[in-house]
Amino acid sequence: MSVRAALETKIVWMTKALRFCRAYLQNYFAPNRFRAPAAPRLSIESTNICNAKCVFCANPVMQRKKQPLSMELFKKAVDELAAMGSTSLDFNVTIGDPLLDPYLLERARYASRTYPQFSSLGFVTTLQWLHRFPIDEFWDSGIKWMSISTALSGREKYAEFFGVDKYDQMMRNLLTLIEENRRREKKIIYVIHIKPTNEPVEAVLDHPDFQRINGMVEQDLVAEVKTRGLYVDDWQGAVNLPPYLKKRPLVPRAFRPCGQLFGGMIVYSNGNVGACNCRDFETTSELTLGNVKDNSLVELWSGDKLARLRSDWRRKNKVPEICKTCRHYNY
């Protein structure tokens, strides 16, 4: 690493550390920090199927059955969420790629057309499978945004990080997304997140594919690469990270329940409902509140189990086991 690159890295690290300290203090004293809204936001794991084997993901070790959520349970969850008065619904998953969900467009159309208040449908994806869908139907489905996890420095580094040889397929889909979005009045908001491959920053910035995409989008991808972190989570020890990736620091959480417990819930692809969509990839932890087949969302959101999880953590410092070593703690 050059002296200049080392200095830039140090500056980035110091900037992030200062931002963290400021945000932590602001949130520590934030009013209503421990007050849950009457209606939650809801993430629906439409499928937990993903072909990729990313170096920082628990997908390869997950034992839970890989399946899409049934349309019956999906509609039940969406109907109940709307009845609660919520306006926040997305298809973010704990594990999985929504583009591998055979019912994705049907789900998006049902939610957005039946309940117009759900106007921010979207999800995180590798974009490897966009080509599976008819373009016009995809843009008209009600999907509003996508967060794209990718690498733009060639097949070798892509396969090394994502565990599959789908770089060329992803590139074709990314170009389709950019070009289709340009020519359509109805836009899909997308953000490209460049993942931390094991190579110098300069190698990424100099790669022809990176330069091509950077010249086509409004997003500043150069800044994205320079500020990307090498700190990730190991899913409570389930993932053996490569040496160049580092574990995020464990933020102090004594008597400070995670903000996720006050914001929303997730319906997993097996119908289980969790208090957090972060790291319970087997849906077997104490954060599992019930199953949407047997329970209504309103009873789970307002029920004793979730209330007890919050109060035990805040008043007795009884932290759920899965939360003790979670590196995505929302302070």
PDB file of N, CA and C in Angstrom, residues 154-223:
ATOM      1  N   GLY A 154     -13.801  -7.568 -12.033  1.00  0.00           N
ATOM      2  CA  GLY A 154     -13.508  -8.759 -12.807  1.00  0.00           C
ATOM      3  C   GLY A 154     -14.015 -10.062 -12.214  1.00  0.00           C
ATOM      4  N   ARG A 155     -14.037 -11.101 -13.066  1.00  0.00           N
ATOM      5  CA  ARG A 155     -14.607 -12.403 -12.707  1.00  0.00           C
ATOM      6  C   ARG A 155     -13.891 -13.062 -11.529  1.00  0.00           C
ATOM      7  N   GLU A 156     -12.556 -12.966 -11.535  1.00  0.00           N
ATOM      8  CA  GLU A 156     -11.787 -13.681 -10.514  1.00  0.00           C
ATOM      9  C   GLU A 156     -12.103 -13.168  -9.107  1.00  0.00           C
ATOM     10  N   LYS A 157     -12.049 -11.867  -8.923  1.00  0.00           N
ATOM     11  CA  LYS A 157     -12.313 -11.299  -7.609  1.00  0.00           C
ATOM     12  C   LYS A 157     -13.778 -11.450  -7.218  1.00  0.00           C
ATOM     13  N   TYR A 158     -14.660 -11.378  -8.205  1.00  0.00           N
ATOM     14  CA  TYR A 158     -16.089 -11.565  -7.934  1.00  0.00           C
ATOM     15  C   TYR A 158     -16.340 -12.981  -7.426  1.00  0.00           C
ATOM     16  N   ALA A 159     -15.803 -13.972  -8.132  1.00  0.00           N
ATOM     17  CA  ALA A 159     -16.003 -15.369  -7.733  1.00  0.00           C
ATOM     18  C   ALA A 159     -15.362 -15.649  -6.375  1.00  0.00           C
ATOM     19  N   GLU A 160     -14.247 -15.016  -6.115  1.00  0.00           N
ATOM     20  CA  GLU A 160     -13.557 -15.193  -4.836  1.00  0.00           C
ATOM     21  C   GLU A 160     -14.416 -14.694  -3.682  1.00  0.00           C
ATOM     22  N   PHE A 161     -15.117 -13.586  -3.881  1.00  0.00           N
ATOM     23  CA  PHE A 161     -15.931 -13.011  -2.806  1.00  0.00           C
ATOM     24  C   PHE A 161     -17.313 -13.647  -2.733  1.00  0.00           C
ATOM     25  N   PHE A 162     -17.989 -13.795  -3.880  1.00  0.00           N
ATOM     26  CA  PHE A 162     -19.377 -14.264  -3.892  1.00  0.00           C
ATOM     27  C   PHE A 162     -19.501 -15.782  -3.997  1.00  0.00           C
ATOM     28  N   GLY A 163     -18.410 -16.475  -4.294  1.00  0.00           N
ATOM     29  CA  GLY A 163     -18.429 -17.935  -4.314  1.00  0.00           C
ATOM     30  C   GLY A 163     -19.088 -18.556  -5.523  1.00  0.00           C
ATOM     31  N   VAL A 164     -19.415 -17.751  -6.527  1.00  0.00           N
ATOM     32  CA  VAL A 164     -20.029 -18.250  -7.757  1.00  0.00           C
ATOM     33  C   VAL A 164     -19.468 -17.489  -8.962  1.00  0.00           C
ATOM     34  N   ASP A 165     -19.474 -18.135 -10.101  1.00  0.00           N
ATOM     35  CA  ASP A 165     -18.967 -17.517 -11.324  1.00  0.00           C
ATOM     36  C   ASP A 165     -20.133 -16.887 -12.086  1.00  0.00           C
ATOM     37  N   LYS A 166     -20.645 -15.780 -11.555  1.00  0.00           N
ATOM     38  CA  LYS A 166     -21.797 -15.108 -12.163  1.00  0.00           C
ATOM     39  C   LYS A 166     -21.490 -13.649 -12.494  1.00  0.00           C
ATOM     40  N   TYR A 167     -20.230 -13.333 -12.635  1.00  0.00           N
ATOM     41  CA  TYR A 167     -19.849 -11.940 -12.862  1.00  0.00           C
ATOM     42  C   TYR A 167     -20.415 -11.400 -14.166  1.00  0.00           C
ATOM     43  N   ASP A 168     -20.232 -12.136 -15.244  1.00  0.00           N
ATOM     44  CA  ASP A 168     -20.707 -11.656 -16.545  1.00  0.00           C
ATOM     45  C   ASP A 168     -22.226 -11.503 -16.553  1.00  0.00           C
ATOM     46  N   GLN A 169     -22.912 -12.447 -15.908  1.00  0.00           N
ATOM     47  CA  GLN A 169     -24.372 -12.383 -15.828  1.00  0.00           C
ATOM     48  C   GLN A 169     -24.809 -11.164 -15.025  1.00  0.00           C
ATOM     49  N   MET A 170     -24.131 -10.914 -13.913  1.00  0.00           N
ATOM     50  CA  MET A 170     -24.434  -9.734 -13.107  1.00  0.00           C
ATOM     51  C   MET A 170     -24.190  -8.460 -13.905  1.00  0.00           C
ATOM     52  N   MET A 171     -23.096  -8.394 -14.634  1.00  0.00           N
ATOM     53  CA  MET A 171     -22.779  -7.202 -15.408  1.00  0.00           C
ATOM     54  C   MET A 171     -23.848  -6.930 -16.463  1.00  0.00           C
ATOM     55  N   ARG A 172     -24.298  -7.963 -17.136  1.00  0.00           N
ATOM     56  CA  ARG A 172     -25.360  -7.765 -18.134  1.00  0.00           C
ATOM     57  C   ARG A 172     -26.627  -7.223 -17.474  1.00  0.00           C
ATOM     58  N   ASN A 173     -26.954  -7.776 -16.317  1.00  0.00           N
ATOM     59  CA  ASN A 173     -28.152  -7.318 -15.607  1.00  0.00           C
ATOM     60  C   ASN A 173     -27.993  -5.884 -15.098  1.00  0.00           C
ATOM     61  N   LEU A 174     -26.807  -5.544 -14.639  1.00  0.00           N
ATOM     62  CA  LEU A 174     -26.566  -4.188 -14.160  1.00  0.00           C
ATOM     63  C   LEU A 174     -26.680  -3.179 -15.301  1.00  0.00           C
ATOM     64  N   LEU A 175     -26.138  -3.527 -16.439  1.00  0.00           N
ATOM     65  CA  LEU A 175     -26.254  -2.643 -17.611  1.00  0.00           C
ATOM     66  C   LEU A 175     -27.711  -2.510 -18.042  1.00  0.00           C
ATOM     67  N   THR A 176     -28.458  -3.609 -17.979  1.00  0.00           N
ATOM     68  CA  THR A 176     -29.886  -3.551 -18.303  1.00  0.00           C
ATOM     69  C   THR A 176     -30.617  -2.618 -17.348  1.00  0.00           C
ATOM     70  N   LEU A 177     -30.345  -2.746 -16.065  1.00  0.00           N
ATOM     71  CA  LEU A 177     -30.989  -1.899 -15.066  1.00  0.00           C
ATOM     72  C   LEU A 177     -30.696  -0.425 -15.334  1.00  0.00           C
ATOM     73  N   ILE A 178     -29.442  -0.099 -15.580  1.00  0.00           N
ATOM     74  CA  ILE A 178     -29.057   1.297 -15.805  1.00  0.00           C
ATOM     75  C   ILE A 178     -29.720   1.841 -17.068  1.00  0.00           C
ATOM     76  N   GLU A 179     -29.669   1.060 -18.144  1.00  0.00           N
ATOM     77  CA  GLU A 179     -30.196   1.535 -19.424  1.00  0.00           C
ATOM     78  C   GLU A 179     -31.713   1.628 -19.404  1.00  0.00           C
ATOM     79  N   GLU A 180     -32.385   0.629 -18.808  1.00  0.00           N
ATOM     80  CA  GLU A 180     -33.842   0.669 -18.735  1.00  0.00           C
ATOM     81  C   GLU A 180     -34.314   1.827 -17.861  1.00  0.00           C
ATOM     82  N   ASN A 181     -33.609   2.072 -16.790  1.00  0.00           N
ATOM     83  CA  ASN A 181     -33.992   3.164 -15.896  1.00  0.00           C
ATOM     84  C   ASN A 181     -33.851   4.520 -16.584  1.00  0.00           C
ATOM     85  N   ARG A 182     -32.875   4.628 -17.449  1.00  0.00           N
ATOM     86  CA  ARG A 182     -32.658   5.879 -18.175  1.00  0.00           C
ATOM     87  C   ARG A 182     -33.822   6.196 -19.112  1.00  0.00           C
ATOM     88  N   ARG A 183     -34.335   5.181 -19.749  1.00  0.00           N
ATOM     89  CA  ARG A 183     -35.319   5.444 -20.799  1.00  0.00           C
ATOM     90  C   ARG A 183     -36.768   5.442 -20.297  1.00  0.00           C
ATOM     91  N   ARG A 184     -36.971   5.078 -19.045  1.00  0.00           N
ATOM     92  CA  ARG A 184     -38.329   4.984 -18.523  1.00  0.00           C
ATOM     93  C   ARG A 184     -38.661   6.185 -17.639  1.00  0.00           C
ATOM     94  N   GLU A 185     -39.915   6.603 -17.736  1.00  0.00           N
ATOM     95  CA  GLU A 185     -40.381   7.682 -16.873  1.00  0.00           C
ATOM     96  C   GLU A 185     -40.488   7.203 -15.433  1.00  0.00           C
ATOM     97  N   LYS A 186     -40.950   5.970 -15.260  1.00  0.00           N
ATOM     98  CA  LYS A 186     -41.050   5.376 -13.935  1.00  0.00           C
ATOM     99  C   LYS A 186     -39.692   4.764 -13.575  1.00  0.00           C
ATOM    100  N   LYS A 187     -39.043   5.329 -12.582  1.00  0.00           N
ATOM    101  CA  LYS A 187     -37.699   4.915 -12.218  1.00  0.00           C
ATOM    102  C   LYS A 187     -37.703   3.954 -11.025  1.00  0.00           C
ATOM    103  N   ILE A 188     -36.717   3.084 -10.991  1.00  0.00           N
ATOM    104  CA  ILE A 188     -36.419   2.300  -9.804  1.00  0.00           C
ATOM    105  C   ILE A 188     -35.153   2.888  -9.186  1.00  0.00           C
ATOM    106  N   ILE A 189     -35.240   3.290  -7.941  1.00  0.00           N
ATOM    107  CA  ILE A 189     -34.069   3.836  -7.261  1.00  0.00           C
ATOM    108  C   ILE A 189     -33.123   2.678  -6.929  1.00  0.00           C
ATOM    109  N   TYR A 190     -31.882   2.814  -7.303  1.00  0.00           N
ATOM    110  CA  TYR A 190     -30.917   1.759  -6.975  1.00  0.00           C
ATOM    111  C   TYR A 190     -29.631   2.379  -6.450  1.00  0.00           C
ATOM    112  N   VAL A 191     -29.023   1.648  -5.528  1.00  0.00           N
ATOM    113  CA  VAL A 191     -27.741   2.045  -4.959  1.00  0.00           C
ATOM    114  C   VAL A 191     -26.793   0.862  -5.105  1.00  0.00           C
ATOM    115  N   ILE A 192     -25.601   1.127  -5.599  1.00  0.00           N
ATOM    116  CA  ILE A 192     -24.601   0.080  -5.795  1.00  0.00           C
ATOM    117  C   ILE A 192     -23.636   0.088  -4.614  1.00  0.00           C
ATOM    118  N   HIS A 193     -23.529  -1.060  -3.958  1.00  0.00           N
ATOM    119  CA  HIS A 193     -22.592  -1.201  -2.846  1.00  0.00           C
ATOM    120  C   HIS A 193     -21.450  -2.121  -3.289  1.00  0.00           C
ATOM    121  N   ILE A 194     -20.249  -1.572  -3.379  1.00  0.00           N
ATOM    122  CA  ILE A 194     -19.082  -2.330  -3.805  1.00  0.00           C
ATOM    123  C   ILE A 194     -18.535  -3.092  -2.610  1.00  0.00           C
ATOM    124  N   LYS A 195     -18.541  -4.400  -2.679  1.00  0.00           N
ATOM    125  CA  LYS A 195     -18.111  -5.219  -1.555  1.00  0.00           C
ATOM    126  C   LYS A 195     -16.580  -5.242  -1.435  1.00  0.00           C
ATOM    127  N   PRO A 196     -16.083  -5.476  -0.227  1.00  0.00           N
ATOM    128  CA  PRO A 196     -14.638  -5.424   0.013  1.00  0.00           C
ATOM    129  C   PRO A 196     -13.907  -6.676  -0.451  1.00  0.00           C
ATOM    130  N   THR A 197     -13.521  -6.687  -1.716  1.00  0.00           N
ATOM    131  CA  THR A 197     -12.715  -7.768  -2.250  1.00  0.00           C
ATOM    132  C   THR A 197     -11.272  -7.621  -1.768  1.00  0.00           C
ATOM    133  N   ASN A 198     -10.537  -8.717  -1.842  1.00  0.00           N
ATOM    134  CA  ASN A 198      -9.172  -8.739  -1.318  1.00  0.00           C
ATOM    135  C   ASN A 198      -8.197  -8.224  -2.383  1.00  0.00           C
ATOM    136  N   GLU A 199      -8.149  -6.911  -2.519  1.00  0.00           N
ATOM    137  CA  GLU A 199      -7.277  -6.281  -3.512  1.00  0.00           C
ATOM    138  C   GLU A 199      -7.128  -4.809  -3.150  1.00  0.00           C
ATOM    139  N   PRO A 200      -6.094  -4.165  -3.615  1.00  0.00           N
ATOM    140  CA  PRO A 200      -5.911  -2.736  -3.324  1.00  0.00           C
ATOM    141  C   PRO A 200      -7.036  -1.899  -3.916  1.00  0.00           C
ATOM    142  N   VAL A 201      -7.315  -0.791  -3.269  1.00  0.00           N
ATOM    143  CA  VAL A 201      -8.338   0.128  -3.759  1.00  0.00           C
ATOM    144  C   VAL A 201      -8.025   0.552  -5.198  1.00  0.00           C
ATOM    145  N   GLU A 202      -6.755   0.796  -5.472  1.00  0.00           N
ATOM    146  CA  GLU A 202      -6.366   1.251  -6.817  1.00  0.00           C
ATOM    147  C   GLU A 202      -6.724   0.226  -7.885  1.00  0.00           C
ATOM    148  N   ALA A 203      -6.655  -1.063  -7.543  1.00  0.00           N
ATOM    149  CA  ALA A 203      -6.983  -2.113  -8.510  1.00  0.00           C
ATOM    150  C   ALA A 203      -8.458  -2.069  -8.892  1.00  0.00           C
ATOM    151  N   VAL A 204      -9.299  -1.729  -7.915  1.00  0.00           N
ATOM    152  CA  VAL A 204     -10.726  -1.597  -8.203  1.00  0.00           C
ATOM    153  C   VAL A 204     -10.983  -0.363  -9.056  1.00  0.00           C
ATOM    154  N   LEU A 205     -10.416   0.757  -8.644  1.00  0.00           N
ATOM    155  CA  LEU A 205     -10.667   2.019  -9.347  1.00  0.00           C
ATOM    156  C   LEU A 205     -10.137   2.004 -10.773  1.00  0.00           C
ATOM    157  N   ASP A 206      -9.088   1.239 -11.027  1.00  0.00           N
ATOM    158  CA  ASP A 206      -8.488   1.194 -12.362  1.00  0.00           C
ATOM    159  C   ASP A 206      -9.123   0.159 -13.275  1.00  0.00           C
ATOM    160  N   HIS A 207     -10.008  -0.677 -12.724  1.00  0.00           N
ATOM    161  CA  HIS A 207     -10.580  -1.751 -13.562  1.00  0.00           C
ATOM    162  C   HIS A 207     -11.542  -1.156 -14.589  1.00  0.00           C
ATOM    163  N   PRO A 208     -11.455  -1.593 -15.840  1.00  0.00           N
ATOM    164  CA  PRO A 208     -12.327  -1.036 -16.898  1.00  0.00           C
ATOM    165  C   PRO A 208     -13.816  -1.158 -16.598  1.00  0.00           C
ATOM    166  N   ASP A 209     -14.242  -2.247 -15.975  1.00  0.00           N
ATOM    167  CA  ASP A 209     -15.669  -2.415 -15.678  1.00  0.00           C
ATOM    168  C   ASP A 209     -16.126  -1.394 -14.631  1.00  0.00           C
ATOM    169  N   PHE A 210     -15.300  -1.185 -13.621  1.00  0.00           N
ATOM    170  CA  PHE A 210     -15.639  -0.167 -12.630  1.00  0.00           C
ATOM    171  C   PHE A 210     -15.741   1.202 -13.286  1.00  0.00           C
ATOM    172  N   GLN A 211     -14.770   1.534 -14.111  1.00  0.00           N
ATOM    173  CA  GLN A 211     -14.763   2.846 -14.756  1.00  0.00           C
ATOM    174  C   GLN A 211     -15.959   3.011 -15.689  1.00  0.00           C
ATOM    175  N   ARG A 212     -16.332   1.939 -16.345  1.00  0.00           N
ATOM    176  CA  ARG A 212     -17.493   2.004 -17.246  1.00  0.00           C
ATOM    177  C   ARG A 212     -18.770   2.292 -16.471  1.00  0.00           C
ATOM    178  N   ILE A 213     -19.009   1.527 -15.415  1.00  0.00           N
ATOM    179  CA  ILE A 213     -20.229   1.709 -14.630  1.00  0.00           C
ATOM    180  C   ILE A 213     -20.211   3.057 -13.921  1.00  0.00           C
ATOM    181  N   ASN A 214     -19.072   3.454 -13.403  1.00  0.00           N
ATOM    182  CA  ASN A 214     -18.971   4.738 -12.713  1.00  0.00           C
ATOM    183  C   ASN A 214     -19.315   5.899 -13.637  1.00  0.00           C
ATOM    184  N   GLY A 215     -19.016   5.741 -14.917  1.00  0.00           N
ATOM    185  CA  GLY A 215     -19.339   6.788 -15.879  1.00  0.00           C
ATOM    186  C   GLY A 215     -20.795   6.803 -16.315  1.00  0.00           C
ATOM    187  N   MET A 216     -21.555   5.785 -15.917  1.00  0.00           N
ATOM    188  CA  MET A 216     -22.943   5.667 -16.354  1.00  0.00           C
ATOM    189  C   MET A 216     -23.949   6.039 -15.271  1.00  0.00           C
ATOM    190  N   VAL A 217     -23.511   6.105 -14.018  1.00  0.00           N
ATOM    191  CA  VAL A 217     -24.449   6.324 -12.918  1.00  0.00           C
ATOM    192  C   VAL A 217     -24.182   7.658 -12.237  1.00  0.00           C
ATOM    193  N   GLU A 218     -25.192   8.168 -11.560  1.00  0.00           N
ATOM    194  CA  GLU A 218     -25.040   9.422 -10.825  1.00  0.00           C
ATOM    195  C   GLU A 218     -24.320   9.208  -9.498  1.00  0.00           C
ATOM    196  N   GLN A 219     -24.369   8.013  -8.962  1.00  0.00           N
ATOM    197  CA  GLN A 219     -23.725   7.708  -7.691  1.00  0.00           C
ATOM    198  C   GLN A 219     -22.208   7.845  -7.807  1.00  0.00           C
ATOM    199  N   ASP A 220     -21.580   8.342  -6.774  1.00  0.00           N
ATOM    200  CA  ASP A 220     -20.124   8.479  -6.745  1.00  0.00           C
ATOM    201  C   ASP A 220     -19.513   7.154  -6.292  1.00  0.00           C
ATOM    202  N   LEU A 221     -19.207   6.287  -7.244  1.00  0.00           N
ATOM    203  CA  LEU A 221     -18.680   4.968  -6.902  1.00  0.00           C
ATOM    204  C   LEU A 221     -17.236   5.027  -6.421  1.00  0.00           C
ATOM    205  N   VAL A 222     -16.514   6.057  -6.826  1.00  0.00           N
ATOM    206  CA  VAL A 222     -15.146   6.213  -6.325  1.00  0.00           C
ATOM    207  C   VAL A 222     -15.170   6.391  -4.808  1.00  0.00           C
ATOM    208  N   ALA A 223     -16.051   7.266  -4.343  1.00  0.00           N
ATOM    209  CA  ALA A 223     -16.196   7.461  -2.902  1.00  0.00           C
ATOM    210  C   ALA A 223     -16.698   6.191  -2.230  1.00  0.00           C
TER     211      ALA A 223
END
